[in-house]
Short mmCIF file of C-alpha atoms and ligand atoms in Angstrom, two decimals:
data_model
loop_
_atom_site.label_atom_id
_atom_site.label_comp_id
_atom_site.label_asym_id
_atom_site.label_seq_id
_atom_site.Cartn_x
_atom_site.Cartn_y
_atom_site.Cartn_z
CA MET A 1 5.32 -6.72 18.63
CA LYS A 2 5.01 -3.09 19.57
CA TYR A 3 1.68 -2.33 17.87
CA THR A 4 -1.41 -4.30 16.98
CA ARG A 5 -4.40 -3.30 14.90
CA PRO A 6 -7.41 -1.90 16.78
CA ARG A 7 -9.92 -4.50 17.94
CA GLY A 8 -12.52 -5.31 15.29
CA THR A 9 -10.36 -4.21 12.36
CA HIS A 10 -8.46 -6.38 9.91
CA ASP A 11 -5.75 -6.16 7.28
CA VAL A 12 -6.15 -7.45 3.76
CA THR A 13 -2.77 -8.93 2.88
CA PRO A 14 -1.52 -9.75 -0.64
CA ALA A 15 -2.56 -13.36 0.03
CA GLU A 16 -6.22 -12.24 -0.04
CA ILE A 17 -6.14 -9.20 -2.26
CA ASP A 18 -7.08 -11.03 -5.46
CA ARG A 19 -10.29 -12.26 -3.84
CA TRP A 20 -11.13 -8.71 -2.75
CA ARG A 21 -10.47 -7.39 -6.22
CA ALA A 22 -12.62 -10.14 -7.74
CA VAL A 23 -15.56 -9.18 -5.51
CA GLU A 24 -15.16 -5.46 -6.11
CA SER A 25 -14.84 -5.88 -9.86
CA ALA A 26 -17.85 -8.24 -10.08
CA PHE A 27 -20.04 -5.49 -8.58
CA GLU A 28 -18.32 -2.75 -10.54
CA SER A 29 -18.88 -4.47 -13.86
CA THR A 30 -22.53 -5.18 -13.00
CA PHE A 31 -23.01 -1.49 -12.17
CA ASP A 32 -21.43 -0.56 -15.51
CA ARG A 33 -23.71 -2.97 -17.36
CA PHE A 34 -26.76 -1.42 -15.67
CA GLY A 35 -25.72 2.19 -16.32
CA TYR A 36 -24.92 3.18 -12.70
CA ARG A 37 -22.43 5.98 -11.95
CA GLY A 38 -20.02 6.00 -9.05
CA ILE A 39 -20.19 8.43 -6.13
CA ARG A 40 -17.68 8.97 -3.29
CA THR A 41 -18.44 10.75 -0.07
CA PRO A 42 -16.30 11.58 3.01
CA VAL A 43 -15.83 8.87 5.64
CA PHE A 44 -17.04 11.28 8.30
CA GLU A 45 -20.11 13.51 8.37
CA ALA A 46 -21.96 15.71 10.84
CA THR A 47 -23.29 13.37 13.56
CA ASP A 48 -26.78 14.73 13.16
CA LEU A 49 -27.05 13.41 9.60
CA PHE A 50 -26.93 9.80 10.84
CA VAL A 51 -29.02 10.41 13.96
CA ARG A 52 -31.84 11.88 11.85
CA SER A 53 -31.75 9.41 8.97
CA VAL A 54 -30.74 6.06 10.48
CA GLY A 55 -32.91 6.79 13.55
CA GLU A 56 -32.19 7.69 17.14
CA GLN A 57 -33.49 4.43 18.59
CA THR A 58 -31.64 2.09 16.25
CA ASP A 59 -28.74 0.04 17.59
CA ILE A 60 -26.49 1.75 15.06
CA VAL A 61 -27.14 5.24 16.40
CA SER A 62 -27.69 4.44 20.06
CA LYS A 63 -24.76 2.06 20.55
CA GLU A 64 -22.47 1.72 17.58
CA MET A 65 -21.33 5.08 16.26
CA TYR A 66 -17.76 6.35 16.34
CA THR A 67 -18.51 9.93 17.28
CA PHE A 68 -15.89 12.55 18.13
CA THR A 69 -15.57 16.27 18.53
CA ASP A 70 -13.03 17.88 16.22
CA ARG A 71 -10.72 20.71 17.18
CA GLY A 72 -13.33 23.21 16.00
CA GLY A 73 -15.89 21.78 18.43
CA ARG A 74 -18.04 20.04 15.77
CA SER A 75 -19.59 16.68 16.46
CA LEU A 76 -18.57 14.32 13.66
CA THR A 77 -19.19 10.62 13.13
CA LEU A 78 -17.35 8.00 11.08
CA ARG A 79 -20.04 6.82 8.68
CA PRO A 80 -21.79 3.66 9.92
CA GLU A 81 -23.45 3.30 6.49
CA ASN A 82 -23.45 5.28 3.27
CA THR A 83 -27.07 5.97 2.30
CA ALA A 84 -27.40 9.11 4.41
CA SER A 85 -24.13 10.50 3.02
CA VAL A 86 -25.18 9.80 -0.56
CA ILE A 87 -28.48 11.63 -0.03
CA ARG A 88 -26.63 14.53 1.57
CA ALA A 89 -24.26 14.66 -1.43
CA TYR A 90 -27.15 14.31 -3.89
CA LEU A 91 -28.83 17.39 -2.42
CA GLU A 92 -25.69 19.41 -1.71
CA ASN A 93 -24.46 18.98 -5.30
CA GLY A 94 -27.87 19.84 -6.76
CA MET A 95 -28.18 16.40 -8.36
CA HIS A 96 -31.93 16.47 -7.81
CA ARG A 97 -31.96 19.10 -10.57
CA TRP A 98 -30.00 16.96 -13.03
CA GLY A 99 -33.26 15.42 -14.21
CA GLY A 100 -34.40 11.83 -14.52
CA LEU A 101 -33.29 8.94 -12.40
CA GLN A 102 -29.97 9.01 -10.58
CA ARG A 103 -28.46 5.55 -10.36
CA LEU A 104 -25.47 5.78 -8.01
CA TRP A 105 -23.04 3.22 -6.60
CA TYR A 106 -20.28 3.33 -3.99
CA VAL A 107 -17.73 1.18 -2.23
CA GLY A 108 -15.75 1.95 0.90
CA PRO A 109 -15.15 1.47 4.62
CA MET A 110 -17.93 1.83 7.20
CA PHE A 111 -17.52 1.97 10.99
CA ARG A 112 -19.66 0.48 13.75
CA TYR A 113 -18.77 -0.19 17.34
CA ASP A 114 -20.16 -3.70 17.09
CA ARG A 115 -19.10 -6.75 19.11
CA PRO A 116 -16.36 -8.28 16.94
CA GLN A 117 -16.97 -11.89 15.85
CA ALA A 118 -16.90 -13.91 12.64
CA GLY A 119 -18.19 -11.69 9.84
CA ARG A 120 -18.66 -8.71 12.16
CA TYR A 121 -16.04 -6.00 12.31
CA ARG A 122 -15.72 -2.44 13.57
CA GLN A 123 -14.29 -1.27 10.28
CA PHE A 124 -15.86 -3.17 7.41
CA HIS A 125 -16.48 -2.45 3.75
CA GLN A 126 -19.67 -2.10 1.82
CA VAL A 127 -20.44 -1.92 -1.85
CA GLY A 128 -23.89 -0.57 -2.60
CA ALA A 129 -26.21 1.51 -4.73
CA GLU A 130 -28.90 4.15 -4.37
CA VAL A 131 -31.45 4.86 -7.09
CA LEU A 132 -33.17 8.22 -6.67
CA GLY A 133 -36.26 9.54 -8.39
CA SER A 134 -38.53 6.60 -9.20
CA SER A 135 -41.41 5.03 -7.34
CA SER A 136 -41.65 2.17 -9.83
CA ALA A 137 -41.56 -1.32 -8.36
CA ALA A 138 -39.30 -2.24 -11.29
CA VAL A 139 -36.51 -0.26 -9.61
CA ASP A 140 -36.87 -2.30 -6.42
CA VAL A 141 -36.50 -5.35 -8.64
CA GLU A 142 -33.51 -3.89 -10.51
CA VAL A 143 -31.42 -3.41 -7.37
CA ILE A 144 -32.15 -6.98 -6.25
CA GLN A 145 -31.21 -8.16 -9.72
CA ILE A 146 -27.87 -6.32 -9.47
CA VAL A 147 -27.04 -8.08 -6.21
CA VAL A 148 -28.05 -11.49 -7.51
CA GLU A 149 -26.14 -11.10 -10.80
CA SER A 150 -22.99 -9.82 -9.08
CA LEU A 151 -23.00 -12.70 -6.60
CA ALA A 152 -23.75 -15.23 -9.36
CA ALA A 153 -20.74 -13.92 -11.30
CA LEU A 154 -18.64 -14.77 -8.22
CA GLY A 155 -19.90 -18.36 -8.20
CA PHE A 156 -22.60 -18.07 -5.51
CA GLU A 157 -25.41 -20.53 -6.15
CA GLY A 158 -28.58 -21.15 -4.20
CA LEU A 159 -28.76 -17.66 -2.69
CA ASP A 160 -31.60 -17.07 -0.27
CA VAL A 161 -33.27 -13.74 -1.12
CA ARG A 162 -35.63 -12.76 1.72
CA LEU A 163 -38.30 -10.21 1.14
CA ASN A 164 -40.79 -8.26 3.21
CA SER A 165 -42.47 -4.86 3.15
CA VAL A 166 -42.22 -2.55 6.15
CA GLY A 167 -44.82 -0.24 4.58
CA SER A 168 -45.05 3.51 4.32
CA GLU A 169 -46.03 5.77 7.20
CA ALA A 170 -49.71 5.25 6.26
CA SER A 171 -49.38 1.51 6.97
CA ARG A 172 -47.23 1.89 10.00
CA ALA A 173 -49.42 4.27 11.98
CA GLU A 174 -52.01 1.62 12.87
CA TYR A 175 -49.49 -1.20 13.05
CA ARG A 176 -47.36 0.68 15.56
CA THR A 177 -50.28 0.90 17.98
CA VAL A 178 -51.09 -2.80 17.61
CA LEU A 179 -47.46 -3.84 18.00
CA LEU A 180 -46.91 -1.62 21.00
CA ASP A 181 -49.96 -3.15 22.70
CA ALA A 182 -48.53 -6.61 22.10
CA ILE A 183 -45.14 -5.56 23.46
CA ARG A 184 -46.71 -3.99 26.57
CA GLN A 185 -48.52 -7.24 27.27
CA ARG A 186 -45.10 -8.88 27.60
CA ALA A 187 -43.55 -5.99 29.52
CA GLU A 188 -42.29 -8.23 32.31
CA GLU A 189 -39.89 -9.89 29.84
CA ILE A 190 -38.38 -6.58 28.76
CA SER A 191 -36.00 -4.26 30.61
CA PRO A 192 -37.37 -0.78 31.45
CA GLU A 193 -34.81 0.97 29.16
CA ALA A 194 -35.67 -1.31 26.24
CA LEU A 195 -39.37 -0.80 26.85
CA ASP A 196 -38.83 2.93 26.71
CA ARG A 197 -37.01 2.53 23.39
CA TYR A 198 -39.73 0.31 21.89
CA THR A 199 -42.42 2.68 23.07
CA ARG A 200 -40.84 5.32 20.88
CA ASN A 201 -40.11 2.94 18.01
CA PRO A 202 -41.77 -0.49 18.38
CA LEU A 203 -40.47 -1.94 15.08
CA ARG A 204 -36.96 -1.97 16.52
CA ILE A 205 -37.87 -4.99 18.63
CA PHE A 206 -37.46 -7.19 15.54
CA ASP A 207 -33.78 -6.46 15.09
CA SER A 208 -32.87 -6.39 18.76
CA LYS A 209 -30.44 -9.14 19.65
CA GLU A 210 -31.94 -9.57 23.15
CA TYR A 211 -35.06 -11.53 22.22
CA GLY A 212 -35.24 -14.93 20.56
CA ASP A 213 -37.18 -15.88 17.44
CA ARG A 214 -40.01 -17.40 19.50
CA PHE A 215 -40.66 -14.08 21.21
CA LYS A 216 -40.55 -12.17 17.93
CA GLN A 217 -42.75 -14.66 16.11
CA SER A 218 -45.48 -14.20 18.67
CA LEU A 219 -45.82 -10.50 17.76
CA PRO A 220 -48.12 -9.10 15.03
CA VAL A 221 -46.43 -8.49 11.66
CA ILE A 222 -46.52 -5.37 9.45
CA SER A 223 -47.52 -7.24 6.30
CA ASP A 224 -50.99 -7.77 7.80
CA TYR A 225 -51.42 -4.00 8.10
CA LEU A 226 -50.24 -2.71 4.70
CA VAL A 227 -52.53 -0.09 3.15
CA GLU A 228 -53.78 -0.79 -0.37
CA SER A 229 -51.05 1.14 -2.24
CA ASP A 230 -48.22 -0.45 -0.21
CA ALA A 231 -49.67 -3.93 -0.68
CA ALA A 232 -50.03 -3.35 -4.43
CA HIS A 233 -46.45 -2.08 -4.76
CA TYR A 234 -45.14 -5.07 -2.82
CA ALA A 235 -47.17 -7.46 -5.01
CA ARG A 236 -45.69 -5.88 -8.16
CA VAL A 237 -42.18 -6.43 -6.82
CA ARG A 238 -42.91 -10.10 -6.15
CA ASP A 239 -44.53 -10.59 -9.56
CA MET A 240 -41.65 -8.98 -11.42
CA LEU A 241 -39.02 -10.93 -9.49
CA GLY A 242 -40.88 -14.07 -10.56
CA ALA A 243 -41.09 -12.83 -14.16
CA ILE A 244 -37.31 -12.37 -14.44
CA GLY A 245 -36.58 -15.65 -12.69
CA ILE A 246 -35.25 -14.46 -9.32
CA ALA A 247 -36.21 -16.87 -6.55
CA PHE A 248 -37.06 -15.38 -3.14
CA THR A 249 -38.77 -16.27 0.11
CA GLU A 250 -41.02 -14.00 2.12
CA ASP A 251 -39.89 -13.29 5.66
CA ARG A 252 -42.63 -11.50 7.56
CA HIS A 253 -40.26 -10.60 10.39
CA LEU A 254 -37.63 -8.91 8.27
CA VAL A 255 -37.48 -5.19 9.19
CA ARG A 256 -33.80 -4.13 8.81
CA GLY A 257 -31.85 -2.19 11.41
CA LEU A 258 -32.37 1.30 9.98
CA ASP A 259 -35.45 3.46 10.36
CA TYR A 260 -35.68 5.03 6.93
CA TYR A 261 -37.27 2.17 4.97
CA THR A 262 -40.82 2.73 3.74
CA GLY A 263 -41.68 -0.23 1.52
CA PRO A 264 -40.21 -3.50 0.28
CA VAL A 265 -37.02 -4.54 2.08
CA PHE A 266 -34.76 -7.48 1.36
CA GLU A 267 -31.74 -9.37 2.63
CA VAL A 268 -29.63 -11.92 0.82
CA TYR A 269 -28.29 -14.96 2.70
CA PHE A 270 -25.96 -17.73 1.71
CA GLY A 271 -25.21 -21.01 3.44
CA ALA A 272 -25.66 -21.24 7.18
CA THR A 273 -28.52 -19.15 8.51
CA GLY A 274 -28.11 -16.73 11.38
CA ALA A 275 -27.76 -13.00 11.73
CA GLN A 276 -24.09 -13.05 10.76
CA SER A 277 -24.63 -14.50 7.33
CA ALA A 278 -26.58 -11.72 5.59
CA LEU A 279 -24.38 -10.78 2.67
CA CYS A 280 -26.50 -7.83 1.76
CA GLY A 281 -29.56 -5.79 2.65
CA GLY A 282 -31.62 -3.01 1.18
CA GLY A 283 -35.01 -1.64 0.32
CA ARG A 284 -37.18 1.34 -0.53
CA TYR A 285 -36.96 4.60 1.41
CA ASP A 286 -39.31 7.16 -0.12
CA ASP A 287 -39.22 9.79 2.68
CA LEU A 288 -35.51 10.16 3.37
CA VAL A 289 -34.66 12.77 0.73
CA ARG A 290 -37.52 14.96 1.94
CA ASP A 291 -36.54 14.39 5.58
CA CYS A 292 -33.02 15.56 4.70
CA GLY A 293 -34.48 18.84 3.40
CA GLY A 294 -34.86 17.96 -0.30
CA PRO A 295 -37.88 17.64 -2.57
CA ASP A 296 -40.12 14.56 -2.41
CA THR A 297 -37.96 11.91 -4.08
CA PRO A 298 -38.72 8.20 -3.98
CA ALA A 299 -35.62 5.99 -3.63
CA VAL A 300 -34.34 2.44 -3.34
CA GLY A 301 -30.94 1.11 -2.34
CA PHE A 302 -28.88 -1.77 -1.05
CA SER A 303 -25.53 -2.41 0.51
CA ALA A 304 -23.48 -5.58 0.63
CA GLY A 305 -20.72 -6.48 3.08
CA LEU A 306 -17.45 -7.19 1.28
CA GLU A 307 -15.87 -9.12 4.17
CA ARG A 308 -18.81 -11.52 4.30
CA ILE A 309 -18.80 -12.03 0.54
CA VAL A 310 -15.04 -12.59 0.41
CA GLU A 311 -15.25 -15.07 3.30
CA ALA A 312 -18.22 -16.96 1.86
CA MET A 313 -17.11 -16.93 -1.76
CA PRO A 314 -17.22 -20.44 -3.20
CA GLY A 315 -14.23 -22.05 -4.90
CA GLN A 316 -11.61 -19.82 -3.35
CA PRO A 317 -8.13 -20.60 -4.62
CA ALA A 318 -6.03 -22.07 -1.81
CA ASP A 319 -3.10 -19.93 -2.83
CA ASP A 320 -3.64 -16.56 -4.39
CA VAL A 321 -0.22 -16.14 -6.06
CA ARG A 322 -0.90 -14.73 -9.49
CA GLY A 323 1.74 -15.27 -12.15
CA VAL A 324 3.68 -12.24 -13.34
CA HIS A 325 4.38 -12.48 -17.07
CA TYR A 326 8.01 -11.32 -17.29
CA TYR A 327 10.53 -11.73 -14.50
CA VAL A 328 13.62 -9.64 -15.13
CA ALA A 329 16.61 -11.09 -13.30
CA CYS A 330 19.38 -8.61 -12.70
CA ILE A 331 22.88 -10.03 -12.25
CA GLY A 332 25.42 -7.55 -10.88
CA ALA A 333 24.73 -4.04 -9.56
CA GLY A 334 26.06 -2.53 -12.81
CA ALA A 335 23.13 -4.11 -14.68
CA GLU A 336 20.37 -2.36 -12.72
CA ALA A 337 19.75 0.50 -15.16
CA ARG A 338 19.61 -1.97 -18.07
CA ALA A 339 17.19 -4.18 -16.09
CA LEU A 340 14.88 -1.22 -15.36
CA ASN A 341 14.97 -0.30 -19.02
CA ALA A 342 14.25 -3.86 -20.19
CA ALA A 343 11.25 -4.06 -17.84
CA ARG A 344 9.98 -0.68 -19.05
CA VAL A 345 9.99 -1.94 -22.63
CA LEU A 346 8.43 -5.29 -21.71
CA ARG A 347 5.57 -3.68 -19.78
CA ASP A 348 4.18 -2.37 -23.06
CA VAL A 349 3.47 -6.02 -23.82
CA ALA A 350 2.69 -7.58 -20.40
CA PRO A 351 3.33 -7.07 -16.66
CA ALA A 352 7.00 -7.26 -15.71
CA GLU A 353 8.69 -7.47 -12.31
CA VAL A 354 12.37 -6.69 -11.79
CA ASP A 355 14.42 -8.61 -9.23
CA LEU A 356 16.48 -5.95 -7.49
CA SER A 357 17.53 -8.15 -4.57
CA GLY A 358 21.14 -8.53 -5.70
CA ARG A 359 20.89 -12.26 -5.00
CA SER A 360 22.68 -14.98 -6.96
CA ARG A 361 21.54 -15.92 -10.44
CA LYS A 362 20.31 -19.32 -9.19
CA THR A 363 18.19 -17.77 -6.43
CA GLN A 364 16.67 -15.25 -8.84
CA LEU A 365 15.72 -17.99 -11.31
CA GLU A 366 14.11 -19.98 -8.49
CA ALA A 367 12.18 -16.90 -7.37
CA ALA A 368 10.89 -16.45 -10.93
CA ALA A 369 9.61 -20.02 -11.02
CA LYS A 370 7.87 -19.51 -7.67
CA LYS A 371 6.16 -16.42 -9.04
CA LYS A 372 4.93 -18.54 -11.97
CA ALA A 373 6.58 -16.22 -14.50
CA HIS A 374 6.05 -17.09 -18.14
CA VAL A 375 9.36 -15.66 -19.29
CA ILE A 376 12.58 -14.83 -17.42
CA VAL A 377 14.73 -12.15 -18.97
CA VAL A 378 18.25 -12.21 -17.54
CA VAL A 379 20.20 -8.94 -17.69
CA ASP A 380 23.79 -9.69 -16.77
CA ASP A 381 26.59 -7.22 -16.14
CA ALA A 382 28.96 -9.63 -17.86
CA THR A 383 27.11 -9.59 -21.20
CA PRO A 384 26.40 -6.00 -22.25
CA GLY A 385 24.13 -5.48 -25.27
CA THR A 386 22.26 -8.77 -25.04
CA VAL A 387 19.88 -10.47 -22.58
CA GLU A 388 18.89 -14.09 -22.06
CA TRP A 389 15.30 -15.02 -22.85
CA HIS A 390 14.04 -18.13 -20.99
CA ASP A 391 10.55 -19.11 -22.06
CA LEU A 392 9.45 -21.29 -19.13
CA ARG A 393 6.34 -22.62 -20.83
CA ALA A 394 7.94 -23.54 -24.17
CA ARG A 395 11.12 -24.57 -22.28
CA THR A 396 13.32 -22.71 -24.76
CA GLU A 397 16.26 -20.39 -24.16
CA ARG A 398 17.95 -17.89 -26.45
CA ARG A 399 19.90 -14.69 -26.51
CA VAL A 400 18.21 -11.47 -27.65
CA GLN A 401 19.72 -8.15 -28.73
CA GLU A 402 18.77 -5.60 -26.09
CA ASP A 403 17.80 -3.01 -28.76
CA HIS A 404 15.37 -5.49 -30.26
CA LEU A 405 13.79 -6.60 -27.01
CA ASP A 406 10.49 -4.79 -27.62
CA ALA A 407 10.02 -6.21 -31.12
CA PHE A 408 11.07 -9.67 -29.94
CA ALA A 409 8.66 -9.60 -26.97
CA ARG A 410 5.83 -8.46 -29.20
CA ASP A 411 6.47 -11.22 -31.76
CA ALA A 412 6.73 -13.82 -29.02
CA SER A 413 3.46 -12.72 -27.40
CA GLU A 414 1.65 -12.73 -30.76
CA GLY A 415 3.03 -16.22 -31.29
CA ASP A 416 1.61 -17.17 -27.86
CA SER A 417 -1.85 -15.93 -28.67
CA ARG A 418 -2.00 -17.58 -32.12
P1 AMP B 1 -26.80 -3.01 7.11
O1 AMP B 1 -26.43 -1.65 6.68
O2 AMP B 1 -26.72 -3.22 8.58
O3 AMP B 1 -28.04 -3.51 6.52
O4 AMP B 1 -25.67 -3.95 6.52
C1 AMP B 1 -25.59 -4.31 5.16
C2 AMP B 1 -24.55 -5.39 5.02
O5 AMP B 1 -23.29 -4.92 5.48
C3 AMP B 1 -24.81 -6.63 5.85
O6 AMP B 1 -25.64 -7.53 5.18
C4 AMP B 1 -23.44 -7.17 6.06
O7 AMP B 1 -23.02 -7.94 4.95
C5 AMP B 1 -22.58 -5.94 6.13
N1 AMP B 1 -22.30 -5.56 7.53
C6 AMP B 1 -23.06 -4.83 8.38
N2 AMP B 1 -22.46 -4.67 9.56
C7 AMP B 1 -21.27 -5.30 9.48
C8 AMP B 1 -20.16 -5.50 10.38
N3 AMP B 1 -20.16 -4.98 11.61
N4 AMP B 1 -19.11 -6.23 9.94
C9 AMP B 1 -19.09 -6.74 8.69
N5 AMP B 1 -20.10 -6.59 7.80
C10 AMP B 1 -21.17 -5.89 8.19
#
C-alpha cells in the first residue's frame, strides 16, 4: 500500500454507511419536529475566534488545534467545535436582527489533535444545535429533550443524563478564589506549568486528564457557590426535566472542556462509564454572543459525537447490505442502451441498479440474489423488444413488452402494496 489515512482519521465504508445515515436522520427528523433550521459554516475560521471563545487555557486550544498559516499570512484553524463558528455566522449574517428565537442545528467534521484511541479521533463528526435569544430554563430542557428523543429513536435505552451548573460569572468569582486556594494547598502534586494554567483558570482542573477522581473529588464544587439567580435557574431545569419524564443524575464535578458555559451543563453517557463514553455534551452560555462582539444574547447548545453514537448503537445489523428493488441484468454489449432505458423507467417506481459488468447471465442473476433484489429485469441482446421479469419474492417469471415496462412495473408494485 502506497498511502494510508492520517493517524486519528477513519473512513466510513459502504458496510457502515447505513448506520451513519440512520444516526444522522434520527437527529435531523427530531430537529424538524422541533422547528430547528439548519446552518452550515466553513470548516476553518480565524484562529482567534476559537482562542477567545473556547478559552486559551483549555486543552482544546492549548494542545489540540490544527492551526496553519495560509498563503496570505493569516492564521487559520480547522474548527475543533462548531459553537463559536455558529455564533460568528449568526452575527455576521445579522441573524440577531431576525427577531425571536433562533433555533439552529448543524452536522459536520471537527478536528482535534487528540490522542487517538477507541471513540477518540482527530477528525470526528458532530451533530448539534444552538438556540439563541432565550434565557428560559425551558430551552435548556428542550435541547436535552432533543438529544434524548433522537437517541431513543435509535434504540438507546437507559441513557445516563448527567447534569450540573457551572454558574454565571457572578457565581464563579468567589468560587474561583476558593478553588484556587484548595489547588495551591496541593501544589506539590501539580507540575509548575499546570499550576500556572490553573492559576489563570482553576475550573480547568476538573477536565484535566492528569489527575484522578480522588484528587478532583477532594476539591470544592461550584454548585455550593451558585448565586441565587443561578441556583433558581438550575432548579427550574431539574424540575422541568422531571415534569416531562427525563431521568438525570447530578454530577457536581461536571464542568465541560470549554470555557464559555455560564449555567446548567450536561453530558449524556451510555453503557460503560469513562471519559470516552460521553455521547454528547452541552449547556448554557449566556455571555458568548456578547464576547464575540454582538448584543447580549442568552444561548444554549449541545453537540453529540457521531462516531461514538454509531459505535454504541444497540441492535446493529451484522451486515448492512440493503436490498435494491430492481436489478437490471444486461446480457450482451448491444443491450446496454436498452438496459439504461429500462432502469430509467423503473426508477420512477423504485430504486434500480443496472449490471454493466458484461458478465455471464448466471453470474448476473447470482449477483442480484446477493443484493437481495426484489425483481430482476433481464435485458438480452438476443430478444429485442421484450425483457424478462423475474419476481424473486413471488417466484414468478414472465416476459414483458419493453414499451409497457413502466405500466407493468407500476401495476406490479401496486399489487405488492395491496
Ligand atoms: P465536546 O465538544 O468536547 O463537549 O464534545 C462533544 C461530543 O463530541 C463528545 O461527547 C463526544 O461524543 C464527541 N467528541 C469530542 N471529541 C471527540 C474526539 N476526539 N473523537 C470523537 N468524538 C469526540
